[in-house]
Amino acid sequence: MLWEEHQSEDPLYPESHPRLTHTQQRYSVPEFIQAFDAIEHADLDKVTVYGRVRSKRAAGKYLIFLDIVNEFERLQVMVNKSKCMGDQDTRNHKFALFRNLIEVGDHIYAYNLAAITGVPTRTKAGQLTISATELPELLSPAMEQIPEKLTDPKTRMQDRHVDMLVNREAIDVLRMRSEITKHMRDYFHSKKFLEFQTPILAENAGGAIARPFVTRATEFKDRDLALRIAPELWLKRLVIGGVDKVFEIGPAFRNEGIDGTHNPEFTMCEFYSAYTNLDDLIKETEDLLYSLAEHSHNLISTQLTSLPPIDLNKFNRPFKRVEFVPALEEALGLRLPKLSAEGALPELLAVLKLAGIRIPGEVPQSLSKLLDRLAAIYIEPMSFDEPILITNHPACMSPLAKSFLCPRTYQLVSARAELFIGGRELANMYEEENDPEAQKQKLLDHRNLVNKPDGSIAIEAPEVDSESEGKLMLDEDGDGAPLDQSFVKALDYGLPPTGGWGCGVERMVMLFSGATRISDCLSFGTLRNVVGLSAVEEMKEDNTRSNSTAEPNAAQE
């Protein structure tokens, strides 16, 4: 219908997508609502408001109500033929065209009076209503009809932009993500931290134990490069360089599976603070979490009203601390063998077998992964009742952390804590290993752990020539071994006693928004959704190319 109207001798809208013209007083909907109470009504005669039409209601032939939305706020516009049409001869025809042409989803702007009688009014519900003095101008029509409901999960992810328009919760979760990220930045800035950006593409994917994405660069054709799996080692170099308080919020990549809480591409927040111990890190965690909870609670109460409310009592400080080894021993009903011994893995497996304790799924091939699996089964579920901090993990689980002999269990443990809430890990923190020789040995030991044919575990250093020393190394599970010689050398310049902390931003968003899937916290879903979307578009292009080449061939025949 819009196209037919364009072809008429006197079109209502000569252009369907005109350039935006400059106006003296141009308001967004929130700005106008704020100004309504702040300035005299007479000053609003020439105000212009922009927005997308979200509803259209006709009250007879000569009166139309439009709800426009801009910057997530809604404003009602009253279009009365007698108020906005001056020419008696043409106004009936023009007004009828306007009523038929404007659809939900169109972008318009409206000139308005302060009110119908020169005084702005509000409905009993408090909704501001303005009367247009001219027909609203069409800025960008919606060529596709916006559905009233959208519930199919596949369609919601493939047409994420439509999902945002139809389902308020979808956009509220993403707005919460933006607010949480901003609040975290503001929090760290208030604590005198500096934000730095560190490399994403490098020769080593250090800082964590995970399978990296490996690629090549045209500049270094004979070298494997990796997308970072964590910014940790770069940030600790900055501390060595004199940046005593540093943080980064940025992307990380791990070439692993996709599920409700994991995506190969995600956002990490890490901070490092010189002269900070584990107790300091735990207090900082408790303060940050409560601050985020309070901020999110206020947002949900005022703006993001589609999200479930937050119980602030759940985040009361201090959080419960659960020591790893004693808690696991209590849950298993047995005493763990010496976990720092070379034969700890087969001995632990034997102890579990004798006790009749079965490990679900495939048995992990390393001691650290076995302990991590046991913690997931027996310790982490304690966080469903209240937030818990799991502390003092066995040293083999944390090659980058300082370790000490626990006086309670006589196990070699790391000065580390993990925050769990609702069964999910929210944050990881530890005192950084700053002894160059100790750090090098821990990384080498962790990298060179192998399973022997008799089922035992040993440390066997592979033969490494000078050419391959700096190349990316993967373990038997495809995980990147965290040895970075340049980082070890950097420690020679002196890393002060430092506390390090990291969290996944998406996990934080899930916690405070009530989202049950990580895909809801990502603008366009997980990698599976993104690749699926790209594949759909690529298929459409292939079909278009096939059709375009088929027509000339048919003509030749």
Tab-separated table of N, CA and C in Angstrom, residues 225-298:
chain	number	residue	atom	x	y	z
A	225	LEU	N	49.057	-19.599	16.337
A	225	LEU	CA	48.641	-18.577	17.291
A	225	LEU	C	47.356	-19.043	17.952
A	226	ALA	N	47.045	-18.483	19.082
A	226	ALA	CA	45.848	-18.890	19.814
A	226	ALA	C	45.095	-17.669	20.320
A	227	LEU	N	43.771	-17.770	20.304
A	227	LEU	CA	42.951	-16.770	20.977
A	227	LEU	C	43.064	-17.002	22.473
A	228	ARG	N	43.121	-15.932	23.226
A	228	ARG	CA	43.366	-16.084	24.655
A	228	ARG	C	42.212	-16.810	25.346
A	229	ILE	N	42.553	-17.582	26.351
A	229	ILE	CA	41.545	-18.224	27.173
A	229	ILE	C	41.353	-17.467	28.486
A	230	ALA	N	42.259	-16.544	28.779
A	230	ALA	CA	42.142	-15.670	29.952
A	230	ALA	C	43.218	-14.590	29.837
A	231	PRO	N	42.959	-13.399	30.366
A	231	PRO	CA	43.960	-12.318	30.304
A	231	PRO	C	44.947	-12.328	31.462
A	232	GLU	N	44.928	-13.356	32.290
A	232	GLU	CA	45.641	-13.354	33.571
A	232	GLU	C	47.119	-13.019	33.460
A	233	LEU	N	47.844	-13.726	32.599
A	233	LEU	CA	49.297	-13.543	32.555
A	233	LEU	C	49.668	-12.148	32.086
A	234	TRP	N	48.892	-11.588	31.174
A	234	TRP	CA	49.165	-10.216	30.707
A	234	TRP	C	48.941	-9.210	31.836
A	235	LEU	N	47.863	-9.394	32.579
A	235	LEU	CA	47.563	-8.458	33.657
A	235	LEU	C	48.606	-8.519	34.766
A	236	LYS	N	49.117	-9.717	35.035
A	236	LYS	CA	50.165	-9.831	36.061
A	236	LYS	C	51.467	-9.189	35.581
A	237	ARG	N	51.713	-9.203	34.287
A	237	ARG	CA	52.873	-8.456	33.760
A	237	ARG	C	52.711	-6.963	34.044
A	238	LEU	N	51.491	-6.475	33.950
A	238	LEU	CA	51.246	-5.064	34.238
A	238	LEU	C	51.527	-4.752	35.708
A	239	VAL	N	51.167	-5.668	36.609
A	239	VAL	CA	51.473	-5.457	38.025
A	239	VAL	C	52.983	-5.413	38.229
A	240	ILE	N	53.704	-6.310	37.552
A	240	ILE	CA	55.163	-6.280	37.613
A	240	ILE	C	55.683	-4.934	37.121
A	241	GLY	N	55.010	-4.391	36.102
A	241	GLY	CA	55.430	-3.107	35.533
A	241	GLY	C	55.040	-1.903	36.363
A	242	GLY	N	54.416	-2.111	37.519
A	242	GLY	CA	54.118	-0.987	38.407
A	242	GLY	C	52.667	-0.590	38.493
A	243	VAL	N	51.781	-1.278	37.745
A	243	VAL	CA	50.348	-0.975	37.846
A	243	VAL	C	49.790	-1.828	38.993
A	244	ASP	N	49.763	-1.262	40.188
A	244	ASP	CA	49.451	-2.055	41.375
A	244	ASP	C	48.004	-2.529	41.416
A	245	LYS	N	47.099	-1.790	40.799
A	245	LYS	CA	45.688	-2.192	40.763
A	245	LYS	C	45.204	-2.105	39.323
A	246	VAL	N	44.879	-3.240	38.740
A	246	VAL	CA	44.513	-3.271	37.331
A	246	VAL	C	43.351	-4.232	37.133
A	247	PHE	N	42.460	-3.907	36.195
A	247	PHE	CA	41.383	-4.825	35.846
A	247	PHE	C	41.105	-4.749	34.355
A	248	GLU	N	40.444	-5.770	33.862
A	248	GLU	CA	40.044	-5.808	32.453
A	248	GLU	C	38.711	-6.532	32.341
A	249	ILE	N	37.827	-5.989	31.514
A	249	ILE	CA	36.580	-6.657	31.147
A	249	ILE	C	36.618	-6.841	29.635
A	250	GLY	N	36.713	-8.073	29.200
A	250	GLY	CA	36.868	-8.303	27.769
A	250	GLY	C	36.609	-9.748	27.387
A	251	PRO	N	36.682	-10.050	26.088
A	251	PRO	CA	36.334	-11.389	25.606
A	251	PRO	C	37.418	-12.417	25.888
A	252	ALA	N	36.983	-13.648	26.051
A	252	ALA	CA	37.876	-14.803	26.170
A	252	ALA	C	37.266	-15.926	25.331
A	253	PHE	N	38.110	-16.874	24.925
A	253	PHE	CA	37.672	-17.909	23.986
A	253	PHE	C	38.191	-19.268	24.443
A	254	ARG	N	37.296	-20.247	24.516
A	254	ARG	CA	37.691	-21.606	24.886
A	254	ARG	C	36.982	-22.576	23.943
A	255	ASN	N	37.780	-23.379	23.270
A	255	ASN	CA	37.273	-24.259	22.220
A	255	ASN	C	36.653	-25.511	22.842
A	256	GLU	N	35.545	-25.298	23.527
A	256	GLU	CA	34.902	-26.370	24.277
A	256	GLU	C	33.417	-26.408	23.969
A	257	GLY	N	32.675	-27.250	24.668
A	257	GLY	CA	31.273	-27.484	24.359
A	257	GLY	C	30.370	-26.308	24.703
A	258	ILE	N	29.129	-26.429	24.240
A	258	ILE	CA	28.105	-25.417	24.482
A	258	ILE	C	26.987	-26.058	25.296
A	259	ASP	N	26.617	-25.413	26.399
A	259	ASP	CA	25.474	-25.879	27.181
A	259	ASP	C	24.802	-24.673	27.821
A	260	GLY	N	23.992	-24.932	28.827
A	260	GLY	CA	23.212	-23.853	29.423
A	260	GLY	C	24.032	-22.788	30.108
A	261	THR	N	25.289	-23.114	30.481
A	261	THR	CA	26.125	-22.131	31.192
A	261	THR	C	27.471	-21.902	30.524
A	262	HIS	N	27.725	-22.512	29.357
A	262	HIS	CA	29.023	-22.371	28.694
A	262	HIS	C	28.844	-21.998	27.228
A	263	ASN	N	29.709	-21.123	26.765
A	263	ASN	CA	29.771	-20.740	25.354
A	263	ASN	C	31.236	-20.520	25.002
A	264	PRO	N	31.692	-20.959	23.820
A	264	PRO	CA	33.113	-20.803	23.475
A	264	PRO	C	33.603	-19.363	23.508
A	265	GLU	N	32.728	-18.420	23.262
A	265	GLU	CA	33.078	-16.996	23.348
A	265	GLU	C	32.294	-16.383	24.496
A	266	PHE	N	32.997	-15.765	25.420
A	266	PHE	CA	32.331	-15.186	26.579
A	266	PHE	C	33.134	-13.984	27.066
A	267	THR	N	32.634	-13.318	28.077
A	267	THR	CA	33.281	-12.115	28.601
A	267	THR	C	33.772	-12.367	30.024
A	268	MET	N	35.027	-12.025	30.251
A	268	MET	CA	35.621	-12.190	31.572
A	268	MET	C	35.905	-10.836	32.206
A	269	CYS	N	35.817	-10.822	33.516
A	269	CYS	CA	36.295	-9.678	34.298
A	269	CYS	C	37.364	-10.209	35.240
A	270	GLU	N	38.552	-9.639	35.165
A	270	GLU	CA	39.627	-10.034	36.067
A	270	GLU	C	40.258	-8.781	36.671
A	271	PHE	N	40.625	-8.889	37.939
A	271	PHE	CA	41.389	-7.793	38.541
A	271	PHE	C	42.561	-8.369	39.330
A	272	TYR	N	43.607	-7.565	39.444
A	272	TYR	CA	44.815	-7.949	40.191
A	272	TYR	C	45.222	-6.772	41.059
A	273	SER	N	45.487	-7.078	42.320
A	273	SER	CA	45.781	-6.038	43.292
A	273	SER	C	47.027	-6.417	44.077
A	274	ALA	N	48.034	-5.562	43.997
A	274	ALA	CA	49.277	-5.814	44.723
A	274	ALA	C	49.049	-5.693	46.231
A	275	TYR	N	49.851	-6.429	46.993
A	275	TYR	CA	49.817	-6.414	48.456
A	275	TYR	C	48.419	-6.796	48.971
A	276	THR	N	47.870	-7.838	48.360
A	276	THR	CA	46.523	-8.314	48.697
A	276	THR	C	46.567	-9.814	48.934
A	277	ASN	N	45.935	-10.281	50.030
A	277	ASN	CA	45.915	-11.715	50.305
A	277	ASN	C	44.510	-12.284	50.089
A	278	LEU	N	44.335	-13.565	50.404
A	278	LEU	CA	43.071	-14.237	50.127
A	278	LEU	C	41.920	-13.641	50.928
A	279	ASP	N	42.163	-13.296	52.170
A	279	ASP	CA	41.100	-12.681	52.974
A	279	ASP	C	40.650	-11.354	52.361
A	280	ASP	N	41.599	-10.586	51.843
A	280	ASP	CA	41.243	-9.327	51.179
A	280	ASP	C	40.376	-9.589	49.950
A	281	LEU	N	40.739	-10.607	49.184
A	281	LEU	CA	39.982	-10.947	47.975
A	281	LEU	C	38.565	-11.377	48.323
A	282	ILE	N	38.432	-12.151	49.383
A	282	ILE	CA	37.098	-12.609	49.789
A	282	ILE	C	36.232	-11.433	50.223
A	283	LYS	N	36.808	-10.505	50.983
A	283	LYS	CA	36.033	-9.330	51.398
A	283	LYS	C	35.634	-8.489	50.196
A	284	GLU	N	36.555	-8.331	49.235
A	284	GLU	CA	36.237	-7.572	48.023
A	284	GLU	C	35.110	-8.253	47.250
A	285	THR	N	35.125	-9.578	47.209
A	285	THR	CA	34.079	-10.333	46.526
A	285	THR	C	32.730	-10.121	47.190
A	286	GLU	N	32.700	-10.211	48.505
A	286	GLU	CA	31.440	-10.031	49.227
A	286	GLU	C	30.888	-8.622	49.033
A	287	ASP	N	31.757	-7.626	49.065
A	287	ASP	CA	31.315	-6.241	48.869
A	287	ASP	C	30.795	-6.014	47.448
A	288	LEU	N	31.515	-6.540	46.457
A	288	LEU	CA	31.109	-6.366	45.065
A	288	LEU	C	29.781	-7.057	44.792
A	289	LEU	N	29.626	-8.293	45.287
A	289	LEU	CA	28.381	-9.034	45.047
A	289	LEU	C	27.194	-8.341	45.682
A	290	TYR	N	27.365	-7.837	46.910
A	290	TYR	CA	26.246	-7.150	47.548
A	290	TYR	C	25.919	-5.852	46.805
A	291	SER	N	26.946	-5.149	46.361
A	291	SER	CA	26.733	-3.915	45.613
A	291	SER	C	25.979	-4.193	44.314
A	292	LEU	N	26.367	-5.261	43.611
A	292	LEU	CA	25.671	-5.644	42.377
A	292	LEU	C	24.234	-6.057	42.666
A	293	ALA	N	24.031	-6.800	43.738
A	293	ALA	CA	22.679	-7.239	44.091
A	293	ALA	C	21.781	-6.040	44.400
A	294	GLU	N	22.313	-5.092	45.148
A	294	GLU	CA	21.541	-3.899	45.508
A	294	GLU	C	21.206	-3.075	44.271
A	295	HIS	N	22.197	-2.908	43.380
A	295	HIS	CA	21.966	-2.144	42.157
A	295	HIS	C	20.941	-2.842	41.261
A	296	SER	N	21.066	-4.149	41.116
A	296	SER	CA	20.133	-4.905	40.281
A	296	SER	C	18.728	-4.869	40.870
A	297	HIS	N	18.634	-4.946	42.190
A	297	HIS	CA	17.331	-4.874	42.861
A	297	HIS	C	16.636	-3.548	42.548
A	298	ASN	N	17.380	-2.458	42.599
A	298	ASN	CA	16.802	-1.143	42.305
A	298	ASN	C	16.375	-1.038	40.843
